[in-house]
CSV table of C-alpha atoms and ligand atoms in Angstrom, one decimal:
chain,number,residue,atom,x,y,z
A,253,MET,CA,33.7,-47.3,-15.2
A,254,THR,CA,36.0,-47.9,-18.1
A,255,THR,CA,39.7,-47.8,-17.1
A,256,GLN,CA,42.8,-47.1,-19.2
A,257,GLN,CA,43.6,-50.8,-18.9
A,258,ASP,CA,40.2,-51.6,-20.5
A,259,CYS,CA,41.2,-49.4,-23.4
A,260,ILE,CA,44.5,-51.1,-23.8
A,261,ALA,CA,42.6,-54.3,-23.9
A,262,LEU,CA,40.3,-53.0,-26.7
A,263,ASP,CA,43.2,-51.9,-28.8
A,264,ALA,CA,44.7,-55.5,-28.5
A,265,GLN,CA,41.6,-57.0,-30.0
A,266,ASP,CA,41.2,-54.2,-32.7
A,267,PRO,CA,41.2,-55.8,-36.2
A,268,LEU,CA,42.5,-52.4,-37.7
A,269,ARG,CA,45.2,-51.9,-35.2
A,270,ASP,CA,48.0,-52.7,-37.6
A,271,LEU,CA,46.9,-50.2,-40.1
A,272,ARG,CA,48.4,-47.3,-37.8
A,273,GLN,CA,51.7,-48.4,-39.2
A,274,LEU,CA,50.7,-47.0,-42.5
A,275,PHE,CA,51.0,-43.4,-41.1
A,276,THR,CA,53.7,-41.3,-39.9
A,277,LEU,CA,52.2,-39.9,-36.7
A,278,PRO,CA,54.0,-37.1,-34.8
A,279,GLU,CA,55.5,-38.0,-31.5
A,280,ALA,CA,53.4,-37.6,-28.3
A,281,THR,CA,50.4,-36.4,-30.4
A,282,ILE,CA,46.8,-37.6,-30.2
A,283,TYR,CA,45.5,-36.3,-33.4
A,284,LEU,CA,41.8,-35.8,-33.4
A,285,ASP,CA,41.7,-33.6,-36.4
A,286,GLY,CA,41.7,-36.0,-39.4
A,287,ASN,CA,38.4,-34.6,-40.3
A,288,SER,CA,40.2,-31.4,-41.2
A,289,LEU,CA,43.5,-32.6,-42.4
A,290,GLY,CA,44.3,-36.4,-42.4
A,291,VAL,CA,47.7,-37.7,-41.2
A,292,MET,CA,50.5,-38.2,-43.7
A,293,PRO,CA,50.7,-41.7,-45.1
A,294,ALA,CA,54.1,-43.4,-44.5
A,295,ALA,CA,54.3,-44.1,-48.1
A,296,ALA,CA,53.8,-40.4,-49.2
A,297,PRO,CA,57.3,-38.9,-48.9
A,298,ALA,CA,59.0,-41.5,-51.0
A,299,ARG,CA,56.3,-41.6,-53.5
A,300,VAL,CA,56.3,-37.9,-54.0
A,301,ALA,CA,60.0,-37.7,-54.1
A,302,ASP,CA,59.9,-40.4,-56.9
A,303,VAL,CA,57.2,-38.2,-58.9
A,304,VAL,CA,59.5,-35.2,-58.5
A,305,THR,CA,63.0,-36.7,-59.0
A,306,ARG,CA,62.4,-39.5,-61.6
A,307,GLU,CA,59.1,-38.8,-63.2
A,308,TRP,CA,59.5,-35.0,-63.4
A,309,GLY,CA,63.2,-34.7,-63.0
A,310,SER,CA,64.3,-37.4,-65.5
A,311,ASP,CA,61.3,-38.6,-67.6
A,312,LEU,CA,60.0,-35.1,-68.0
A,313,ILE,CA,57.3,-34.7,-70.7
A,314,GLN,CA,57.3,-38.5,-71.4
A,315,SER,CA,55.7,-39.0,-68.1
A,316,TRP,CA,52.3,-38.1,-69.3
A,317,ASN,CA,52.2,-41.5,-71.2
A,318,LYS,CA,55.1,-43.4,-69.6
A,319,ASN,CA,54.2,-42.8,-66.1
A,320,GLY,CA,50.5,-42.6,-66.5
A,321,TRP,CA,50.2,-39.0,-65.5
A,322,PHE,CA,47.3,-38.3,-68.0
A,323,ALA,CA,45.2,-41.1,-66.7
A,324,MET,CA,45.8,-40.3,-62.9
A,325,PRO,CA,42.5,-38.4,-62.2
A,326,GLN,CA,40.6,-41.6,-63.5
A,327,LYS,CA,43.0,-44.1,-61.7
A,328,VAL,CA,42.7,-42.3,-58.3
A,329,GLY,CA,38.9,-41.8,-59.0
A,330,ASP,CA,38.4,-45.5,-59.5
A,331,LYS,CA,40.1,-46.2,-56.1
A,332,ILE,CA,37.8,-43.6,-54.3
A,333,ALA,CA,34.9,-45.3,-56.2
A,334,ARG,CA,35.4,-48.3,-54.0
A,335,LEU,CA,34.9,-46.3,-51.0
A,336,ILE,CA,31.7,-44.6,-51.9
A,337,GLY,CA,29.6,-47.3,-53.7
A,338,ALA,CA,30.4,-46.0,-57.2
A,339,GLU,CA,31.0,-48.0,-60.4
A,340,PRO,CA,34.4,-48.0,-62.0
A,341,GLY,CA,34.8,-45.2,-64.5
A,342,THR,CA,32.3,-42.9,-62.7
A,343,VAL,CA,34.7,-40.8,-60.4
A,344,VAL,CA,37.5,-38.5,-61.2
A,345,ALA,CA,40.0,-37.0,-58.7
A,346,THR,CA,40.2,-33.4,-59.7
A,347,ASP,CA,40.1,-29.8,-58.7
A,348,SER,CA,38.7,-28.7,-55.2
A,349,THR,CA,35.5,-29.6,-53.5
A,350,SER,CA,34.3,-26.0,-54.0
A,351,VAL,CA,35.0,-26.2,-57.9
A,352,ASN,CA,33.5,-29.5,-58.2
A,353,LEU,CA,30.4,-28.4,-56.6
A,354,PHE,CA,30.0,-25.5,-58.9
A,355,LYS,CA,30.5,-28.0,-61.8
A,356,VAL,CA,27.8,-30.5,-60.5
A,357,LEU,CA,25.2,-28.0,-59.4
A,358,SER,CA,25.4,-26.3,-62.7
A,359,ALA,CA,24.9,-29.6,-64.6
A,360,ALA,CA,22.2,-30.4,-62.2
A,361,LEU,CA,20.4,-27.2,-63.0
A,362,HIS,CA,20.6,-27.8,-66.8
A,363,LEU,CA,19.2,-31.3,-66.2
A,364,ALA,CA,16.4,-30.1,-64.0
A,365,ALA,CA,15.6,-27.2,-66.5
A,366,ALA,CA,15.1,-29.8,-69.3
A,367,ASP,CA,13.0,-31.9,-67.3
A,368,HIS,CA,11.2,-29.4,-65.1
A,369,PRO,CA,11.7,-26.0,-66.5
A,370,THR,CA,9.5,-24.1,-64.0
A,371,ARG,CA,11.5,-25.3,-61.0
A,372,LYS,CA,13.7,-22.3,-59.8
A,373,ARG,CA,15.0,-23.3,-56.4
A,374,ILE,CA,18.0,-25.1,-54.8
A,375,VAL,CA,17.2,-26.3,-51.2
A,376,SER,CA,20.1,-26.8,-48.8
A,377,GLU,CA,20.7,-26.7,-45.0
A,378,ARG,CA,21.4,-23.5,-43.1
A,379,SER,CA,24.2,-25.2,-41.3
A,380,ASN,CA,25.8,-26.6,-44.4
A,381,PHE,CA,29.5,-25.8,-44.8
A,382,PRO,CA,29.6,-22.1,-46.0
A,383,THR,CA,31.6,-22.7,-49.2
A,384,ASP,CA,28.8,-25.0,-50.4
A,385,LEU,CA,26.3,-22.3,-49.6
A,386,TYR,CA,28.3,-19.6,-51.3
A,387,ILE,CA,28.9,-21.6,-54.5
A,388,ALA,CA,25.2,-22.4,-54.6
A,389,GLU,CA,24.3,-18.6,-53.9
A,390,ALA,CA,26.6,-17.4,-56.6
A,391,LEU,CA,25.2,-19.9,-59.2
A,392,CYS,CA,21.6,-19.1,-58.3
A,393,GLN,CA,22.4,-15.4,-58.8
A,394,GLU,CA,23.9,-16.1,-62.2
A,395,ARG,CA,21.2,-18.3,-63.4
A,396,GLY,CA,18.2,-16.7,-61.9
A,397,TYR,CA,17.4,-19.3,-59.2
A,398,GLU,CA,16.7,-18.9,-55.5
A,399,LEU,CA,18.7,-20.7,-52.7
A,400,VAL,CA,16.4,-21.7,-49.9
A,401,LEU,CA,18.1,-22.6,-46.6
A,402,VAL,CA,16.3,-24.8,-44.0
A,403,GLU,CA,17.0,-26.8,-40.9
A,404,PRO,CA,17.5,-30.5,-41.0
A,405,GLU,CA,14.0,-31.2,-39.7
A,406,GLU,CA,12.4,-28.9,-42.4
A,407,ILE,CA,14.0,-30.5,-45.4
A,408,ALA,CA,11.1,-33.0,-46.2
A,409,GLY,CA,8.6,-30.1,-45.9
A,410,ALA,CA,10.6,-27.9,-48.3
A,411,LEU,CA,10.4,-30.3,-51.1
A,412,ASN,CA,7.7,-29.5,-53.6
A,413,ASP,CA,7.3,-28.7,-57.4
A,414,GLN,CA,9.5,-25.5,-57.2
A,415,VAL,CA,12.7,-27.3,-56.2
A,416,ALA,CA,15.2,-28.3,-58.8
A,417,VAL,CA,18.0,-29.6,-56.6
A,418,LEU,CA,18.5,-30.6,-53.1
A,419,MET,CA,22.0,-30.1,-52.0
A,420,LEU,CA,23.1,-31.6,-48.8
A,421,THR,CA,26.3,-32.5,-46.9
A,422,HIS,CA,26.0,-36.2,-45.8
A,423,VAL,CA,27.8,-35.6,-42.5
A,424,ASN,CA,27.5,-32.1,-41.0
A,425,TYR,CA,30.9,-30.5,-40.4
A,426,ARG,CA,29.7,-28.8,-37.3
A,427,THR,CA,27.5,-31.2,-35.5
A,428,GLY,CA,28.7,-34.6,-37.0
A,429,ALA,CA,25.0,-35.3,-37.8
A,430,LEU,CA,24.7,-37.9,-40.4
A,431,HIS,CA,21.8,-37.8,-43.1
A,432,ASP,CA,20.0,-41.1,-44.2
A,433,MET,CA,21.3,-41.0,-47.7
A,434,PRO,CA,18.9,-43.6,-49.3
A,435,ALA,CA,15.8,-42.2,-47.5
A,436,VAL,CA,16.7,-38.4,-48.2
A,437,THR,CA,17.5,-39.3,-51.9
A,438,ALA,CA,14.2,-41.2,-52.3
A,439,ALA,CA,12.3,-38.2,-50.7
A,440,ALA,CA,14.0,-35.8,-53.1
A,441,HIS,CA,13.1,-38.0,-56.1
A,442,ALA,CA,9.5,-38.5,-55.0
A,443,ALA,CA,9.3,-34.6,-55.2
A,444,GLY,CA,10.9,-34.7,-58.7
A,445,THR,CA,14.1,-33.1,-57.3
A,446,LEU,CA,17.7,-34.0,-58.2
A,447,MET,CA,20.0,-34.9,-55.4
A,448,VAL,CA,23.5,-33.5,-54.9
A,449,TRP,CA,25.5,-34.9,-52.0
A,450,ASP,CA,28.8,-33.5,-50.5
A,451,LEU,CA,30.7,-36.3,-49.0
A,452,ALA,CA,33.6,-34.2,-47.5
A,453,HIS,CA,33.0,-35.8,-44.1
A,454,SER,CA,32.0,-39.1,-45.3
A,455,ALA,CA,34.4,-40.5,-47.8
A,456,GLY,CA,36.7,-42.7,-45.8
A,457,ALA,CA,34.8,-42.1,-42.7
A,458,VAL,CA,31.5,-43.9,-43.0
A,459,PRO,CA,30.1,-46.4,-45.7
A,460,VAL,CA,28.6,-44.7,-48.5
A,461,ASP,CA,26.5,-46.5,-51.4
A,462,LEU,CA,25.8,-43.7,-54.0
A,463,THR,CA,24.6,-46.5,-56.5
A,464,GLY,CA,22.4,-48.1,-54.0
A,465,ALA,CA,20.9,-44.8,-53.0
A,466,GLY,CA,20.4,-43.8,-56.6
A,467,ALA,CA,21.8,-40.3,-56.0
A,468,ASP,CA,22.4,-38.0,-58.9
A,469,TYR,CA,25.7,-36.1,-58.3
A,470,ALA,CA,28.3,-36.1,-55.6
A,471,VAL,CA,31.5,-34.4,-54.7
A,472,GLY,CA,34.0,-34.8,-51.8
A,473,CYS,CA,37.3,-34.0,-50.3
A,474,GLY,CA,40.7,-35.4,-50.7
A,475,TYR,CA,42.5,-34.0,-47.6
A,476,LYS,CA,40.2,-34.9,-44.8
A,477,TYR,CA,39.5,-38.7,-44.2
A,478,LEU,CA,41.2,-39.7,-47.5
A,479,ASN,CA,44.6,-38.5,-46.1
A,480,GLY,CA,45.6,-37.0,-49.4
A,481,GLY,CA,47.7,-34.0,-48.0
A,482,PRO,CA,47.0,-30.3,-47.8
A,483,GLY,CA,45.0,-29.0,-50.8
A,484,ALA,CA,44.8,-32.5,-52.2
A,485,PRO,CA,42.5,-32.8,-55.3
A,486,ALA,CA,38.8,-33.5,-54.5
A,487,PHE,CA,36.5,-35.9,-56.3
A,488,VAL,CA,33.4,-35.8,-58.4
A,489,TRP,CA,30.8,-38.5,-59.2
A,490,VAL,CA,27.9,-38.4,-61.6
A,491,ASN,CA,25.3,-41.0,-61.8
A,492,PRO,CA,26.1,-42.7,-65.2
A,493,LYS,CA,22.5,-42.2,-66.4
A,494,HIS,CA,23.0,-38.4,-66.3
A,495,ALA,CA,26.8,-38.2,-67.3
A,496,ASP,CA,26.4,-37.7,-70.9
A,497,ARG,CA,23.3,-35.5,-71.0
A,498,PHE,CA,24.9,-32.2,-70.1
A,499,TRP,CA,28.3,-30.9,-69.5
A,500,GLN,CA,29.6,-28.5,-66.9
A,501,PRO,CA,30.5,-24.9,-67.6
A,502,LEU,CA,34.2,-25.1,-66.8
A,503,ALA,CA,34.6,-26.9,-70.2
A,504,GLY,CA,38.4,-27.0,-70.4
A,505,TRP,CA,40.4,-29.2,-72.7
A,506,TRP,CA,40.9,-32.0,-70.1
A,507,GLY,CA,37.2,-32.6,-70.5
A,508,HIS,CA,37.3,-32.7,-74.2
A,509,ALA,CA,36.7,-35.9,-76.2
A,510,THR,CA,40.0,-35.6,-78.1
A,511,PRO,CA,42.1,-33.0,-76.3
A,512,PHE,CA,45.1,-33.7,-78.5
A,513,GLU,CA,43.4,-32.9,-81.7
A,514,PHE,CA,43.4,-29.4,-80.6
A,515,THR,CA,40.1,-28.5,-82.4
A,516,PRO,CA,38.8,-25.0,-81.9
A,517,ASP,CA,35.3,-26.3,-80.9
A,518,TYR,CA,34.4,-28.1,-77.6
A,519,ARG,CA,33.2,-31.6,-77.8
A,520,PRO,CA,32.8,-33.1,-74.3
A,521,ALA,CA,34.4,-36.5,-73.5
A,522,PRO,CA,31.8,-39.2,-72.8
A,523,GLY,CA,31.2,-40.0,-69.0
A,524,ILE,CA,32.9,-38.5,-66.1
A,525,THR,CA,36.0,-37.3,-67.9
A,526,ARG,CA,34.0,-34.3,-69.1
A,527,TYR,CA,34.0,-33.1,-65.4
A,528,GLN,CA,37.7,-32.3,-65.8
A,529,CYS,CA,38.8,-28.9,-66.6
A,530,GLY,CA,42.5,-28.2,-67.2
A,531,THR,CA,45.8,-29.9,-66.5
A,532,GLN,CA,45.9,-31.7,-63.1
A,533,PRO,CA,48.5,-31.4,-60.3
A,534,MET,CA,50.4,-34.6,-60.7
A,535,ILE,CA,52.5,-34.4,-57.3
A,536,SER,CA,49.3,-33.9,-55.4
A,537,LEU,CA,47.6,-36.7,-57.1
A,538,ALA,CA,50.4,-39.0,-56.3
A,539,ALA,CA,50.1,-38.1,-52.6
A,540,LEU,CA,46.3,-38.4,-52.7
A,541,GLU,CA,46.7,-41.9,-54.1
A,542,CYS,CA,48.9,-42.9,-51.2
A,543,GLY,CA,46.2,-41.5,-48.9
A,544,VAL,CA,43.3,-43.5,-50.7
A,545,ASP,CA,45.6,-46.5,-50.4
A,546,THR,CA,45.5,-46.4,-46.7
A,547,LEU,CA,41.7,-46.8,-46.7
A,548,LEU,CA,41.8,-49.5,-49.4
A,549,ALA,CA,44.1,-51.5,-47.1
A,550,THR,CA,41.0,-52.0,-44.8
A,551,GLU,CA,39.6,-54.3,-47.5
A,552,ALA,CA,41.8,-57.1,-46.1
A,553,HIS,CA,40.5,-56.3,-42.5
A,554,GLY,CA,36.7,-56.1,-42.9
A,555,GLY,CA,36.6,-53.0,-45.2
A,556,MET,CA,34.5,-50.0,-44.6
A,557,ALA,CA,32.0,-52.1,-42.3
A,558,ALA,CA,34.9,-52.7,-39.8
A,559,LEU,CA,36.1,-49.0,-40.1
A,560,ARG,CA,32.6,-47.9,-39.2
A,561,SER,CA,32.2,-50.3,-36.3
A,562,LYS,CA,35.5,-49.0,-34.8
A,563,SER,CA,34.5,-45.5,-35.5
A,564,LEU,CA,31.3,-45.8,-33.7
A,565,ALA,CA,33.0,-47.6,-30.8
A,566,LEU,CA,35.7,-44.7,-30.5
A,567,THR,CA,33.0,-42.1,-30.5
A,568,ASP,CA,30.7,-44.0,-28.1
A,569,LEU,CA,33.8,-44.4,-25.8
A,570,PHE,CA,34.6,-40.6,-26.0
A,571,ILE,CA,31.1,-39.5,-25.2
A,572,GLN,CA,30.9,-42.0,-22.2
A,573,LEU,CA,34.4,-41.0,-20.8
A,574,VAL,CA,33.6,-37.3,-21.2
A,575,GLU,CA,30.3,-37.9,-19.3
A,576,GLU,CA,31.9,-40.0,-16.5
A,577,ARG,CA,35.1,-38.2,-16.0
A,578,CYS,CA,34.4,-34.5,-17.0
A,579,GLY,CA,31.0,-34.0,-15.4
A,580,GLY,CA,30.3,-30.7,-13.6
A,581,HIS,CA,32.4,-28.7,-16.1
A,582,GLY,CA,29.5,-27.5,-18.3
A,583,LEU,CA,30.2,-29.6,-21.3
A,584,GLY,CA,27.2,-30.3,-23.5
A,585,LEU,CA,27.1,-32.9,-26.6
A,586,ALA,CA,26.2,-31.4,-30.0
A,587,THR,CA,26.5,-34.7,-31.9
A,588,PRO,CA,23.6,-37.2,-32.1
A,589,ARG,CA,23.9,-40.1,-29.8
A,590,GLU,CA,22.1,-42.5,-32.2
A,591,HIS,CA,24.4,-44.5,-34.3
A,592,ALA,CA,22.5,-44.0,-37.5
A,593,GLN,CA,22.7,-40.3,-37.1
A,594,ARG,CA,26.3,-40.0,-36.2
A,595,GLY,CA,29.4,-39.5,-38.5
A,596,SER,CA,32.9,-40.0,-37.2
A,597,GLN,CA,33.3,-36.9,-35.0
A,598,VAL,CA,32.0,-35.6,-31.6
A,599,CYS,CA,31.4,-32.1,-30.8
A,600,LEU,CA,31.1,-30.6,-27.3
A,601,THR,CA,29.7,-27.3,-26.4
A,602,ARG,CA,30.4,-25.1,-23.4
A,603,ASP,CA,29.1,-21.6,-22.6
A,604,GLU,CA,32.6,-20.2,-22.1
A,605,GLY,CA,36.2,-20.9,-23.1
A,606,THR,CA,35.7,-23.4,-26.0
A,607,TYR,CA,38.4,-21.8,-28.2
A,608,ALA,CA,40.9,-21.6,-25.3
A,609,ILE,CA,40.2,-25.2,-24.1
A,610,VAL,CA,41.0,-26.4,-27.6
A,611,GLN,CA,44.3,-24.4,-27.6
A,612,ALA,CA,45.3,-25.8,-24.1
A,613,LEU,CA,44.6,-29.2,-25.4
A,614,ILE,CA,46.8,-28.6,-28.5
A,615,ALA,CA,49.6,-27.4,-26.2
A,616,ARG,CA,49.3,-30.9,-24.4
A,617,GLY,CA,49.4,-32.7,-27.8
A,618,VAL,CA,45.7,-33.4,-28.1
A,619,VAL,CA,44.8,-31.9,-31.4
A,620,GLY,CA,41.2,-31.1,-32.1
A,621,ASP,CA,39.7,-27.9,-33.4
A,622,TYR,CA,37.2,-25.2,-32.6
A,623,ARG,CA,34.3,-24.0,-34.6
A,624,ALA,CA,32.5,-20.7,-33.9
A,625,GLY,CA,28.8,-20.8,-33.4
A,626,ASP,CA,26.3,-19.0,-35.6
A,627,GLY,CA,24.8,-16.8,-32.8
A,628,GLY,CA,21.7,-18.8,-33.1
A,629,ARG,CA,20.8,-22.5,-32.9
A,630,HIS,CA,24.6,-23.6,-33.0
A,631,LYS,CA,26.9,-22.8,-30.2
A,632,ASP,CA,30.7,-22.7,-30.3
A,633,ILE,CA,32.1,-26.1,-30.3
A,634,LEU,CA,35.2,-28.2,-29.4
A,635,ARG,CA,35.4,-30.6,-32.3
A,636,PHE,CA,37.0,-34.0,-32.2
A,637,GLY,CA,37.4,-36.3,-35.4
A,638,PHE,CA,38.0,-40.0,-34.8
A,639,THR,CA,39.8,-41.6,-37.7
A,640,PRO,CA,39.8,-45.4,-36.9
A,641,LEU,CA,42.9,-46.1,-39.1
A,642,TYR,CA,45.3,-44.5,-36.6
A,643,ILE,CA,43.4,-43.6,-33.5
A,644,GLY,CA,43.2,-46.2,-30.8
A,645,PHE,CA,41.0,-46.6,-27.8
A,646,VAL,CA,43.7,-45.7,-25.3
A,647,ASP,CA,44.1,-42.5,-27.3
A,648,VAL,CA,40.5,-41.7,-26.6
A,649,TRP,CA,41.1,-42.5,-22.8
A,650,ASN,CA,44.3,-40.2,-22.8
A,651,ALA,CA,42.6,-37.3,-24.5
A,652,VAL,CA,39.7,-37.3,-22.2
A,653,GLU,CA,42.3,-37.3,-19.3
A,654,HIS,CA,43.8,-34.2,-20.8
A,655,LEU,CA,40.5,-32.6,-21.3
A,656,LYS,CA,39.7,-33.4,-17.6
A,657,GLN,CA,42.9,-31.8,-16.4
A,658,VAL,CA,42.6,-28.7,-18.6
A,659,LEU,CA,39.1,-28.1,-17.1
A,660,GLU,CA,39.9,-29.0,-13.5
A,661,THR,CA,43.2,-26.7,-13.4
A,662,ALA,CA,41.5,-23.9,-15.4
A,663,GLU,CA,44.8,-24.1,-17.5
A,664,TRP,CA,42.5,-22.9,-20.4
A,665,GLN,CA,42.2,-19.4,-18.8
A,666,ARG,CA,45.9,-18.6,-19.5
A,667,PRO,CA,46.4,-15.7,-21.8
A,668,GLU,CA,48.3,-17.5,-24.4
A,669,PHE,CA,45.4,-19.8,-24.9
A,670,ASN,CA,42.9,-17.0,-25.5
A,671,ARG,CA,44.7,-15.3,-28.5
A,672,LYS,CA,43.0,-16.3,-31.7
A,673,HIS,CA,44.9,-17.4,-34.8
A,674,ALA,CA,44.1,-17.0,-38.4
A,675,VAL,CA,43.1,-20.5,-39.0
A,676,THR,CA,41.1,-22.2,-36.2
B,258,LIG,C1,36.1,-29.3,-46.0
B,258,LIG,C2,34.9,-29.1,-46.8
B,258,LIG,C3,34.9,-28.3,-48.1
B,258,LIG,C4,36.3,-27.8,-48.6
B,258,LIG,O1,36.2,-27.2,-49.8
B,258,LIG,P1,37.5,-26.8,-50.5
B,258,LIG,O2,37.0,-26.4,-51.9
B,258,LIG,O3,38.4,-27.9,-50.5
B,258,LIG,O4,38.1,-25.6,-49.7
B,258,LIG,C5,33.7,-28.2,-48.8
B,258,LIG,N1,32.7,-28.6,-48.3
B,258,LIG,C6,32.4,-29.2,-47.2
B,258,LIG,C7,31.1,-29.7,-46.8
B,258,LIG,C8,33.5,-29.4,-46.4
B,258,LIG,O5,33.4,-30.1,-45.3
């Protein structure tokens, strides 16, 4: 049996333990929702205040040059590149994940049409995050393609000479299941299919090597594990070998080769810059940079490999403690046990009360979230994200203790925990 004392000892040996100081964590909270909205970096308030008061308030329009505003999407993109195995100059921080997905999917369809004009399908996973499916569906309708949805074990079988693009999210938002990026990318390429990855639950959570995997396109989220703040700009990566072949349909002036010549015709900038559309949000980009810097701080402590070891140790411990201490309460595990198949979250199922249990835990300061099932293969889940930069082993122990008490006392049955809010 692992005790709370054992967990305190694990924290004392943790090479990443000091990085928790890079965050402003609310009092008496165990925050297991960094997969939905990352914690505020301690540096963010002063940095954002400086952008507002000095750069905007005093330098005004000169800031585009003087304070580096114009190059911010590339600057922050280069920092993100270090976390996802991308070359410098191949990532921009811009727009939202949904918008970036539209851009890369559209470019991928152009590329596929040039090389394989008869291929008219995009394949994805039925349990992919809905916005990804909605964007793909809308684009398919507009361009005369078909979106084919399959279960994870059916992906290999769905790849054939009809498939233009395979679009997957690397870590499933619901189950936390992790795809083998190099193997899936290789299978897609063997079938002549382009590979688009969504890294929303991977960037800053698990090691990613886009270059090593030879992927074609990727997008990802700024406000989850990158701690960039609510609505932070997302990012987009295009394999440099494709970047100059086509451009994306949101051909705004920030993607133009010479925006300040104000020409009436569009000429795309070389490389990833053409994946920008219009004027970018500087206050948000400054906050995102603070968030990305918290991850780059791991480089002095073993980097993403150390982060990954701790993440697996935290999720292993959580699974073990739930099974040891909360047995007999009908909890099931929806997340793979195999390390190679697990992201940085753990999802639990229960036939009854999942939403209310999450609410009761939040009232005790243990913040996870609830995701509704799909009425079929996927049940309702209690979802817990483990962000190794600011979560420790004793946090895991205490969270499981709260879960045990909520179940043992049936506290979750109180009416106030059974009222649904707009955002779950
Ligand atoms: C969080 C998430 C998104 C979010 O998209 P927005 O455009 O930021 O709302 C998209 N895709 C996946 C897979 C996600 O997990």
